[in-house]
PDB file of C-alpha atoms in Angstrom:
ATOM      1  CA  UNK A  10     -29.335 -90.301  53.266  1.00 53.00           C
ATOM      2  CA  UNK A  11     -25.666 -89.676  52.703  1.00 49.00           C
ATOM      3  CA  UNK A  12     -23.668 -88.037  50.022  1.00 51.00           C
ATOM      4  CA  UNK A  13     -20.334 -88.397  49.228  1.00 51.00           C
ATOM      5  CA  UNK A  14     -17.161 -86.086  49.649  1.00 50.00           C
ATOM      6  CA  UNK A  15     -13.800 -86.330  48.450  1.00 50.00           C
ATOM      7  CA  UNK A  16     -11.771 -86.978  51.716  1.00 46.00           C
ATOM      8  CA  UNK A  17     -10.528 -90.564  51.566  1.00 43.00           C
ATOM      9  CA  UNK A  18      -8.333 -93.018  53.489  1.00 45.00           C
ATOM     10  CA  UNK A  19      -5.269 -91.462  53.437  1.00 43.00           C
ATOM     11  CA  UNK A  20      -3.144 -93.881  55.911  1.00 44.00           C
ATOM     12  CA  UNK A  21      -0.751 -91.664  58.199  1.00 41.00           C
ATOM     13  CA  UNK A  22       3.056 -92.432  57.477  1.00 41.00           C
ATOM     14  CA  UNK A  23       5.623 -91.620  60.098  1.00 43.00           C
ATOM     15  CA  UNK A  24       9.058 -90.769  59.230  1.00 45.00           C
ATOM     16  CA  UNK A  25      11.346 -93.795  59.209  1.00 44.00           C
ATOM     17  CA  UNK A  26      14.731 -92.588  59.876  1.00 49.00           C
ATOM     18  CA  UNK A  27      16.774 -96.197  59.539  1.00 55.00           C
ATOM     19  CA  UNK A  28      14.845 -96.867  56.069  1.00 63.00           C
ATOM     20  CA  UNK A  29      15.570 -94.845  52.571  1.00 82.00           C
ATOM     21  CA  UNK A  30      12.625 -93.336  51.003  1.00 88.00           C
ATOM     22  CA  UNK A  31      11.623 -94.549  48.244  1.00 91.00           C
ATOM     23  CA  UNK A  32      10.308 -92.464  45.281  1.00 94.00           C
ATOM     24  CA  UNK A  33       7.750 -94.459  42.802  1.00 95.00           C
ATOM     25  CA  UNK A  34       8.724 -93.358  39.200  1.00 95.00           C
ATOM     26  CA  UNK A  35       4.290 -92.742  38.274  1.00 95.00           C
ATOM     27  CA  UNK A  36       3.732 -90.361  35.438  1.00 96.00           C
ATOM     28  CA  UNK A  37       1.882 -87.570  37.678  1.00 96.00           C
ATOM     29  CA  UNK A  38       3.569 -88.358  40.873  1.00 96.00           C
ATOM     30  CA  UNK A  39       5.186 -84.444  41.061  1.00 95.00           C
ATOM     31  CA  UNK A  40       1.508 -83.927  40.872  1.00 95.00           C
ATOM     32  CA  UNK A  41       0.685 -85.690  44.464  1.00 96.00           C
ATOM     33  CA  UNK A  42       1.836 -82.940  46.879  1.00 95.00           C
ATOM     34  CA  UNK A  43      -0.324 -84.601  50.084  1.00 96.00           C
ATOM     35  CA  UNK A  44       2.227 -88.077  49.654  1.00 96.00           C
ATOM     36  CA  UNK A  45       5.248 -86.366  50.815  1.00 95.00           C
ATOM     37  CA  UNK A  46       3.302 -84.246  53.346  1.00 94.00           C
ATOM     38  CA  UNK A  47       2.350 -87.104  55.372  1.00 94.00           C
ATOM     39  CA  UNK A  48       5.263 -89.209  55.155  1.00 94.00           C
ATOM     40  CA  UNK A  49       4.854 -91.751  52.675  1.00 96.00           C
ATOM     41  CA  UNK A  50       7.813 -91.974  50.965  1.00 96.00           C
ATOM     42  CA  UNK A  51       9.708 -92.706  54.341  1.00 95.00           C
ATOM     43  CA  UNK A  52       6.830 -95.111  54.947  1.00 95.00           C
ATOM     44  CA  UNK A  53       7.281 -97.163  51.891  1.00 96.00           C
ATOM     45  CA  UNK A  54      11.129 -97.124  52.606  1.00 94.00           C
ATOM     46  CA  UNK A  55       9.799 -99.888  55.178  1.00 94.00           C
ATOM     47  CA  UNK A  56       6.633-101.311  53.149  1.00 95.00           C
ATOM     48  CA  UNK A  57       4.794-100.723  50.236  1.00 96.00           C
ATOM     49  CA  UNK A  58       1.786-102.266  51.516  1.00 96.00           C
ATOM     50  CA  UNK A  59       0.431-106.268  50.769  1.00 96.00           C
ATOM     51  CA  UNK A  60      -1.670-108.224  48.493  1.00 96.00           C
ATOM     52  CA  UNK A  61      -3.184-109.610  51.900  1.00 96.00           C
ATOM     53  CA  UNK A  62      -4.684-106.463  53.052  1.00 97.00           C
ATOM     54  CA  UNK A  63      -8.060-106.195  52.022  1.00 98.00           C
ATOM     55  CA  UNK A  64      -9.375-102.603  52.096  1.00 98.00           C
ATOM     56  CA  UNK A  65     -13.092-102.020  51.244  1.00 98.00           C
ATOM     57  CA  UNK A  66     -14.307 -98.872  49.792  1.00 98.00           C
ATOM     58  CA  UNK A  67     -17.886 -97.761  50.085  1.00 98.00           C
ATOM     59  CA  UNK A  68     -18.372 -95.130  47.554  1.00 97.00           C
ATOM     60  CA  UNK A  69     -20.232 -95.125  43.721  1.00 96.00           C
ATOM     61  CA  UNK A  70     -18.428 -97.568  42.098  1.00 97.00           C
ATOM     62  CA  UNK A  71     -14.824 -98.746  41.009  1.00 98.00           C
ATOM     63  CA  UNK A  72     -13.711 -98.858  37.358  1.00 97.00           C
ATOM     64  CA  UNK A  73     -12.492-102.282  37.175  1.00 97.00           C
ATOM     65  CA  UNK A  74     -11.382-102.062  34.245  1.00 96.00           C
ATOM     66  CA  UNK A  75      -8.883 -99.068  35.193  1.00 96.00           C
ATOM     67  CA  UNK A  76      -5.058 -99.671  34.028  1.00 95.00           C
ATOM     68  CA  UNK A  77      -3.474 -98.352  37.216  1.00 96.00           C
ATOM     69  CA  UNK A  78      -6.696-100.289  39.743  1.00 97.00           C
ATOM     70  CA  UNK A  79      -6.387-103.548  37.841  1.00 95.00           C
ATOM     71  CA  UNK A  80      -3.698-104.721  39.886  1.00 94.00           C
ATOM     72  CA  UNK A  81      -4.991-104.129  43.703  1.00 98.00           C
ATOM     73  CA  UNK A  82      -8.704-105.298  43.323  1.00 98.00           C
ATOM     74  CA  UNK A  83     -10.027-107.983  45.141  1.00 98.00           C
ATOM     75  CA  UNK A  84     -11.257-111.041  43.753  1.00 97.00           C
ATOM     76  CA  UNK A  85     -13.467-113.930  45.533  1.00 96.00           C
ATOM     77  CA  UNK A  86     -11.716-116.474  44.721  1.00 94.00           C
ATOM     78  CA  UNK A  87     -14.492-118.572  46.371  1.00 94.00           C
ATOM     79  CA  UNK A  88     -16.833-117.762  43.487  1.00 93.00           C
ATOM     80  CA  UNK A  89     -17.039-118.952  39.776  1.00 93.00           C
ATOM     81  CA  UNK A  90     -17.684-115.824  37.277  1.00 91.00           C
ATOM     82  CA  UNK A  91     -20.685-115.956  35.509  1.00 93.00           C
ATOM     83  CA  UNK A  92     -22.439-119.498  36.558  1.00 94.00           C
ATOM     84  CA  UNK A  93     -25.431-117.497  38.506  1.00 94.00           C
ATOM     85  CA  UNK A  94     -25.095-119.616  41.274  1.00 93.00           C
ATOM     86  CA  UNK A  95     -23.912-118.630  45.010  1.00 92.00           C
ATOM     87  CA  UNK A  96     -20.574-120.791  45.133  1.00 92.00           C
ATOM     88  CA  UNK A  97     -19.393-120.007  48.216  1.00 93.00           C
ATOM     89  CA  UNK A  98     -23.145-119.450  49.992  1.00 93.00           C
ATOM     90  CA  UNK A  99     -22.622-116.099  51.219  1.00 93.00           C
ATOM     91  CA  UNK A 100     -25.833-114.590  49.794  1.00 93.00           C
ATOM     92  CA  UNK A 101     -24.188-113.146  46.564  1.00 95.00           C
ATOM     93  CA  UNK A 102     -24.314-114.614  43.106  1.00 95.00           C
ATOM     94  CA  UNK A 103     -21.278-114.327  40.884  1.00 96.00           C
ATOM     95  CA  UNK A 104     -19.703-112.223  43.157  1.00 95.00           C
ATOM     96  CA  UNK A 105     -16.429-112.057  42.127  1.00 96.00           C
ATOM     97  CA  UNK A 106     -15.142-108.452  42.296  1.00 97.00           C
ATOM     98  CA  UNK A 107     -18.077-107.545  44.952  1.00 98.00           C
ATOM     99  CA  UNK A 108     -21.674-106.380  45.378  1.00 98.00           C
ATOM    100  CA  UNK A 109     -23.466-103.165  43.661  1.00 98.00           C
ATOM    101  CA  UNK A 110     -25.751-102.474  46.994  1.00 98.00           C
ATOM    102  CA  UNK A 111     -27.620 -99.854  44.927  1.00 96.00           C
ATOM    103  CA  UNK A 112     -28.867-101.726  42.332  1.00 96.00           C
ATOM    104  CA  UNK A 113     -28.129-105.630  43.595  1.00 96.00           C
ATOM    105  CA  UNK A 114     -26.568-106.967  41.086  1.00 96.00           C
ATOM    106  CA  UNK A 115     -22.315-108.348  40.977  1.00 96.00           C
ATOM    107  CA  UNK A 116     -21.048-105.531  39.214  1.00 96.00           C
ATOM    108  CA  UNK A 117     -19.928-102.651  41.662  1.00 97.00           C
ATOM    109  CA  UNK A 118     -18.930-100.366  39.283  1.00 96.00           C
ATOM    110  CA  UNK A 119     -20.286 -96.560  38.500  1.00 94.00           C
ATOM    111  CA  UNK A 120     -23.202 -96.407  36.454  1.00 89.00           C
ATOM    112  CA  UNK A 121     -22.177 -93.704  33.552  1.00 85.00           C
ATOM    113  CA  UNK A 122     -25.110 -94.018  30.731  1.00 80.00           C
ATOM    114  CA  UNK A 123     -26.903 -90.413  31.062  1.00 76.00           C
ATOM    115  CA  UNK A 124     -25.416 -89.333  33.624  1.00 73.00           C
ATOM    116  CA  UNK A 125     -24.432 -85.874  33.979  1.00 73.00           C
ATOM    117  CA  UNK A 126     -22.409 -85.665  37.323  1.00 78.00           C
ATOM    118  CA  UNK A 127     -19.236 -86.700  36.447  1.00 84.00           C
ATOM    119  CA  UNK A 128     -17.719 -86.210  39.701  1.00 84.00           C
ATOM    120  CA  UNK A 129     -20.211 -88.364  41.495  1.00 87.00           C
ATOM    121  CA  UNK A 130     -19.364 -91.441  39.121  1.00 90.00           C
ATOM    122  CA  UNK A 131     -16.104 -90.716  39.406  1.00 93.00           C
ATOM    123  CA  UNK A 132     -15.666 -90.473  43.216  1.00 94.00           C
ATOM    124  CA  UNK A 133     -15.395 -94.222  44.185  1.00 96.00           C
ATOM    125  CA  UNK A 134     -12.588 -94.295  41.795  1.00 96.00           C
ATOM    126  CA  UNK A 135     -10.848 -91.634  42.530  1.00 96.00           C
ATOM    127  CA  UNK A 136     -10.621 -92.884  46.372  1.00 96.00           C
ATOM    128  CA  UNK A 137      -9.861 -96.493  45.027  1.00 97.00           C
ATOM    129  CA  UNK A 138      -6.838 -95.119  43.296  1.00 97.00           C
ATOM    130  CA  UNK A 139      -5.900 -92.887  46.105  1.00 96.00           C
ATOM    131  CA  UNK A 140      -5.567 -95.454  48.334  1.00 97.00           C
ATOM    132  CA  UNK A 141      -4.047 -98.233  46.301  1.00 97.00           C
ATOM    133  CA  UNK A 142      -3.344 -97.048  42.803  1.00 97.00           C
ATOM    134  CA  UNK A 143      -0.772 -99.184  41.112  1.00 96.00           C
ATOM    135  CA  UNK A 144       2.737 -97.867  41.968  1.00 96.00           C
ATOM    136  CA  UNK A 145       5.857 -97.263  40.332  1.00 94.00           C
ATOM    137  CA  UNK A 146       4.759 -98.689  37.061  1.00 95.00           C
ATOM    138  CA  UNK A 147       5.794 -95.088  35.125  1.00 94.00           C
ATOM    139  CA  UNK A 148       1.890 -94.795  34.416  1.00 93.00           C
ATOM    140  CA  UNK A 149      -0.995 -92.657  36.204  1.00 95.00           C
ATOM    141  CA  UNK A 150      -0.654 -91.769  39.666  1.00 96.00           C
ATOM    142  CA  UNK A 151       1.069 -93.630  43.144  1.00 97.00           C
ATOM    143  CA  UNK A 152      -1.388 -95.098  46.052  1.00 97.00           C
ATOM    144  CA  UNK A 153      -0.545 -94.896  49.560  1.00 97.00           C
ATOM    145  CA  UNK A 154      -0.513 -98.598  49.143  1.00 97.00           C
ATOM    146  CA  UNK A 155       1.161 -99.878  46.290  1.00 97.00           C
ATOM    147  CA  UNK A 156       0.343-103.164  47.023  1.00 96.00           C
ATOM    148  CA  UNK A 157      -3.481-103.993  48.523  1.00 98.00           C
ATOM    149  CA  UNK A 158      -6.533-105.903  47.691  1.00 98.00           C
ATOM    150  CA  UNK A 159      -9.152-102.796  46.969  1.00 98.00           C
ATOM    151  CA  UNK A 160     -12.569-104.524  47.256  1.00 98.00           C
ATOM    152  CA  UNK A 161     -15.574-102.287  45.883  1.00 98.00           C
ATOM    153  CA  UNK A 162     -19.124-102.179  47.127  1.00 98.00           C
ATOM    154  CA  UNK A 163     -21.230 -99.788  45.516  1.00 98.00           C
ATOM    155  CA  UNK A 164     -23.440 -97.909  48.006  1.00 97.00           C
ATOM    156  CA  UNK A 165     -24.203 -94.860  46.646  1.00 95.00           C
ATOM    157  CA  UNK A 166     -26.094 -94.065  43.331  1.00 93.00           C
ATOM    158  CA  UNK A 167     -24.934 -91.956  40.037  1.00 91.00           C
ATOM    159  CA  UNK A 168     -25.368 -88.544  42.031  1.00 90.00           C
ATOM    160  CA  UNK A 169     -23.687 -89.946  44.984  1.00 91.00           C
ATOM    161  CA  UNK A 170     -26.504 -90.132  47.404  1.00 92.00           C
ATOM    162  CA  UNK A 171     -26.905 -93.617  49.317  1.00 93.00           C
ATOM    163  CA  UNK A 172     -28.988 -94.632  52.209  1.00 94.00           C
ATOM    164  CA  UNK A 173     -28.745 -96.471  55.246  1.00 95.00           C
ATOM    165  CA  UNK A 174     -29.619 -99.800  54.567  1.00 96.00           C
ATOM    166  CA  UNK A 175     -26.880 -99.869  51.761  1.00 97.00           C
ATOM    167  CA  UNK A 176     -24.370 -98.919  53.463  1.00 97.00           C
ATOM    168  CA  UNK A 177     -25.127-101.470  56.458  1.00 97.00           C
ATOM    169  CA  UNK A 178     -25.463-104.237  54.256  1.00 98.00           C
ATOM    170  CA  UNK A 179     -22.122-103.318  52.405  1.00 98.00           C
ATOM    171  CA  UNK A 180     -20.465-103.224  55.747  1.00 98.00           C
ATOM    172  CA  UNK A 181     -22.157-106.599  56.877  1.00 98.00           C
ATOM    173  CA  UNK A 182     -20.505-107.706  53.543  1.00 98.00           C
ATOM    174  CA  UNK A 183     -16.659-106.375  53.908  1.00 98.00           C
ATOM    175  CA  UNK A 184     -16.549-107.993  57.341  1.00 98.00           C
ATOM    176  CA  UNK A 185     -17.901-111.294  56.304  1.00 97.00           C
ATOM    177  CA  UNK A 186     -15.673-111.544  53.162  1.00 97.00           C
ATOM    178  CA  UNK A 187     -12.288-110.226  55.122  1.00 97.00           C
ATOM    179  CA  UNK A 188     -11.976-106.843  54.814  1.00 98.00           C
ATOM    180  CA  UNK A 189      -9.513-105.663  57.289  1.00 98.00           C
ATOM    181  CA  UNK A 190      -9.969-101.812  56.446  1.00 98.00           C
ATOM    182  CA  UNK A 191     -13.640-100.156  55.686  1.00 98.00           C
ATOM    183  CA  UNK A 192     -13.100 -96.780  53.773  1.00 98.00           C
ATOM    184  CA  UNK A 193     -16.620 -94.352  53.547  1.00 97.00           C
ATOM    185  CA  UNK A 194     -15.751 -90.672  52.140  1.00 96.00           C
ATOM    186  CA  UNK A 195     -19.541 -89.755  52.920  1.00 95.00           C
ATOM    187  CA  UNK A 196     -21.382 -88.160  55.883  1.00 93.00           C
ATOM    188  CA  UNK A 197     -25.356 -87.776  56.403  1.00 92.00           C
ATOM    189  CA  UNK A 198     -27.515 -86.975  59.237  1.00 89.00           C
ATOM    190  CA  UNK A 199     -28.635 -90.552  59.115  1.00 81.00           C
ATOM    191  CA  UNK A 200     -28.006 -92.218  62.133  1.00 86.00           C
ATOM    192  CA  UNK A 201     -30.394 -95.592  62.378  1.00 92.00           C
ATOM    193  CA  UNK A 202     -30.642 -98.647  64.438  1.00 95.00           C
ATOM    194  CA  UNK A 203     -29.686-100.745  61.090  1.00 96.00           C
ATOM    195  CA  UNK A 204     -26.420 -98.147  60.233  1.00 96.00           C
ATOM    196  CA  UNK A 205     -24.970 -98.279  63.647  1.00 96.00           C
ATOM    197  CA  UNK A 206     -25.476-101.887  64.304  1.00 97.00           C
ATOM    198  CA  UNK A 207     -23.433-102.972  61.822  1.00 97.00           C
ATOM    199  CA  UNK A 208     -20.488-100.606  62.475  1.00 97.00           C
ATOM    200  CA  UNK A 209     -20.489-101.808  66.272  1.00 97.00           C
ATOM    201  CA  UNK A 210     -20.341-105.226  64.928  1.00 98.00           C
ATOM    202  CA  UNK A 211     -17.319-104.203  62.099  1.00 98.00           C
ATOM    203  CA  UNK A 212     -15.929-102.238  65.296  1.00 98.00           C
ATOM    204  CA  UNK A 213     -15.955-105.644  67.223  1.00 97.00           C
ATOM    205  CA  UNK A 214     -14.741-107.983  64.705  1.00 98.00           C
ATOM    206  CA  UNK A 215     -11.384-106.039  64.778  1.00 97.00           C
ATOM    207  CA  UNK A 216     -12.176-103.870  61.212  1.00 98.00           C
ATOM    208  CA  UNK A 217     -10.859-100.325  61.429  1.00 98.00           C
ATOM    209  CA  UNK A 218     -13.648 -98.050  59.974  1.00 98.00           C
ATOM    210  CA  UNK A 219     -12.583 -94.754  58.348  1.00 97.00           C
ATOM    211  CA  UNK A 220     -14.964 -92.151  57.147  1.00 97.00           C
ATOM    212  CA  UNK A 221     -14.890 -88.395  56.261  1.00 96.00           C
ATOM    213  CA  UNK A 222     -16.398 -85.575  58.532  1.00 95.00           C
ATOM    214  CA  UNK A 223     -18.323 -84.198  55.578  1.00 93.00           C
ATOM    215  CA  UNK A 224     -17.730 -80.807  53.594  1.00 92.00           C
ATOM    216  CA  UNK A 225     -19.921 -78.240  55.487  1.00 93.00           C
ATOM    217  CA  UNK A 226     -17.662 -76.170  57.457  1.00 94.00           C
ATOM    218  CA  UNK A 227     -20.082 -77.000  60.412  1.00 94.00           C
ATOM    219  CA  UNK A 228     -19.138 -77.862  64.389  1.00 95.00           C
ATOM    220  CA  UNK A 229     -20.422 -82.103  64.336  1.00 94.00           C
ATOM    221  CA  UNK A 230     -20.159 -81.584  68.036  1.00 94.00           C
ATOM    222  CA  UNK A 231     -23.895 -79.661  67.681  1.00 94.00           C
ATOM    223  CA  UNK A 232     -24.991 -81.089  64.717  1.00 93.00           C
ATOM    224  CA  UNK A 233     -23.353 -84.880  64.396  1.00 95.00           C
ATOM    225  CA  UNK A 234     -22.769 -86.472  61.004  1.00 95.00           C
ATOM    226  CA  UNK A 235     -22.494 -90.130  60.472  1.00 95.00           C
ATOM    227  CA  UNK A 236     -21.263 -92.824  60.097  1.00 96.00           C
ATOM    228  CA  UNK A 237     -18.038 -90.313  61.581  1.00 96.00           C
ATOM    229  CA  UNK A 238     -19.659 -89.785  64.862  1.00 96.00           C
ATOM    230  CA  UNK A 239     -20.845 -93.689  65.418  1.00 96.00           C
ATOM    231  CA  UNK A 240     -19.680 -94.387  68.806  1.00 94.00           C
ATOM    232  CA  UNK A 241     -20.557 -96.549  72.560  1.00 93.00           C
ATOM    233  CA  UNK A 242     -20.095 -94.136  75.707  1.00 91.00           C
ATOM    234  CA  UNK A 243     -16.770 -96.132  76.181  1.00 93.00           C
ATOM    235  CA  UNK A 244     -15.290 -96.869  72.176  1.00 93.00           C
ATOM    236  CA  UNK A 245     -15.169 -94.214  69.370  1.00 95.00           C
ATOM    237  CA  UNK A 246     -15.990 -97.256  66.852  1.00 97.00           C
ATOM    238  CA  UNK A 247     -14.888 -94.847  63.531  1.00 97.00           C
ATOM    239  CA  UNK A 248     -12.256 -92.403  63.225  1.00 97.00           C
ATOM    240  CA  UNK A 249     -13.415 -89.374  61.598  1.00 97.00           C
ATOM    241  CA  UNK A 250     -11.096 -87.642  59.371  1.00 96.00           C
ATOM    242  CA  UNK A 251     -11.347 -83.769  58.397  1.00 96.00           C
ATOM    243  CA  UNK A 252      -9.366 -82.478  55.747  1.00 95.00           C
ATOM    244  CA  UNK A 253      -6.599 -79.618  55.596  1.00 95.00           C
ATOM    245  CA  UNK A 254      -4.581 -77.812  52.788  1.00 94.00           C
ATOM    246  CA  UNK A 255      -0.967 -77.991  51.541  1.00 94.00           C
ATOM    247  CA  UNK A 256       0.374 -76.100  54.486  1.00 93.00           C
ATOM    248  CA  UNK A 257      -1.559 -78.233  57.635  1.00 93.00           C
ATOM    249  CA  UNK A 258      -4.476 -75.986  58.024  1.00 94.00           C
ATOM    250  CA  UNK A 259      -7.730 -77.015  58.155  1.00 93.00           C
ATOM    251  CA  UNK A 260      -9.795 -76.004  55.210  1.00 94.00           C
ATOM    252  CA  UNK A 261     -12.209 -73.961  55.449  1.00 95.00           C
ATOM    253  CA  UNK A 262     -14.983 -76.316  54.241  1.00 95.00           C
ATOM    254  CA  UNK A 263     -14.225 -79.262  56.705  1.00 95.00           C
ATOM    255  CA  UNK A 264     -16.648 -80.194  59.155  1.00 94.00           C
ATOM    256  CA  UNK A 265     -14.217 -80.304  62.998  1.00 94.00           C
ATOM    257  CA  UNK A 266     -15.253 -81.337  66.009  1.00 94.00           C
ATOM    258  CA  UNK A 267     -13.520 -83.304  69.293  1.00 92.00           C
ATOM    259  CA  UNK A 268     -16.219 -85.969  69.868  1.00 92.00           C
ATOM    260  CA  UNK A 269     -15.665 -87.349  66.061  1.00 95.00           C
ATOM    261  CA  UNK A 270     -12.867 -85.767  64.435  1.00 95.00           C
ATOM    262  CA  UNK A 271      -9.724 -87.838  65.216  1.00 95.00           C
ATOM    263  CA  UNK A 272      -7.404 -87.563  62.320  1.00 94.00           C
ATOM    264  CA  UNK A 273      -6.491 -84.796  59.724  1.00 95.00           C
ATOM    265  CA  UNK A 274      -5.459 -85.558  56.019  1.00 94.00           C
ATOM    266  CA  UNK A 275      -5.121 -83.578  53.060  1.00 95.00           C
ATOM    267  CA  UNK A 276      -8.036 -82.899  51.353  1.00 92.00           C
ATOM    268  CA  UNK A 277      -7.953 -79.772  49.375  1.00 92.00           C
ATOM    269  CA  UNK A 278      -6.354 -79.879  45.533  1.00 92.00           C
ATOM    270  CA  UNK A 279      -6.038 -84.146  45.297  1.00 91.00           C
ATOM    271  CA  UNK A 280      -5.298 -85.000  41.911  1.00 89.00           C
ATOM    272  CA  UNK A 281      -5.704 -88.419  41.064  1.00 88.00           C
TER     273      UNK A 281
END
């Protein structure tokens, strides 16, 4: 089984000396310390991401109803809302904003009636917006994209636990339906035929897969933690990201370790 952690896809920016920075004029911007630390408003002086790029995030749920997600979400525009009927025959009725592999259904959003872990439901969200929050609209917070196509599969439940076969099917899904980026701040021991199949086949087909190292201060070189440390003897198929503090140090929760750890993001004090 796998449980979530907040450490999401935070895309690394390098600094662009020929382009001007660009600052987005968000409510609670001040409030994003990790943007500047890794570059982003140089980055954005270049691009501020496109409509085209189809990031998937595997997580509780998306609010997609949220003022500053409404904007980046991905639609299938190969399915009719509402008819109960598979329009485009991919194995998913009415699936226009995506697929709730918890409970099978077309909405993939949190699931909030009695629940009393807030920061479970909460968590795909969060990440959504963190990666492609509406941007420079004077509202909420900035993304690293400020322009992207945010499609959310929901894979793990109200406490934020998910299983295997959830998250392989979700990944089947974002590859089949275009996803170009796969997003999974989670980490388990679970490490199946089913799991890894389906990231060597997202691996293959081109789809960068980017998941978190997990939150237990522990050395994944002895004790491995997937779907982080999915790899062939030849391809690391996902890189692993561990998470560090506002001066560049790693924290001292984050999991580390050579054979899956390839990239290091803030992930200590995120507002979003």
């Amino acid at each position: 089984m796998f449980k979530q952690f907040l450490a999401a896809l935070i895309l690394v920016s390098l600094p662009w000396s020929y382009a001007q920075a660009l600052t987005p004029n968000d409510a609670f911007y001040g409030d994003q310390w990790y943007l500047p630390r890794i570059g982003a408003p140089g980055a954005w002086g270049v691009t501020t991401g496109s409509a085209d790029l189809i990031i998937a995030v595997l997580d509780t749920g998306v609010d997609l109803n949220h003022p500053d997600l409404v904007g980046n979400l991905w639609q299938n525009a190969d399915e009719v809302p509402d008819n109960h009927l598979d329009d485009d025959n991919n194995g998913f009725i009415d699936d226009v904003d995506g697929w709730d592999f918890v409970d099978n259904d077309s909405a993939p959003e949190p699931v909030t009636v009695g629940v009393e872990d807030l920061g479970a439901i909460a968590h795909g969200t969060l990440v959504a917006g963190m990666i492609g929050a509406q941007s420079d609209n004077e509202i909420g917070y900035a993304g690293v994209l400020w322009d992207v196509a945010i499609m959310p599969l929901r894979v793990l439940n109200e406490e934020g636990v998910g299983t295997e076969t959830a998250t392989a099917e979700a990944l089947d899904y974002a590859v089949a339906n275009g996803a170009r980026v796969v997003n999974m701040s989670f980490a388990g021991e679970a490490s199946g035929a089913r799991l890894r199949t389906a990231v060597r086949k997202a691996y293959e087909a081109g789809v960068v897969i980017v998941a978190a190292l997990g939150n237990d201060a522990q050395d994944v070189d002895l004790s491995p933690v997937y779907p982080a440390c999915f790899r062939s003897e030849i391809a690391d198929w996902v890189l692993g990201v561990t998470a560090t503090d506002e001066l560049d140090n790693e924290t001292e929760f984050t999991n580390f370790g050579a054979s899956c750890a390839d990239l290091s993001a803030p992930g200590t004090n995120i507002l979003g």
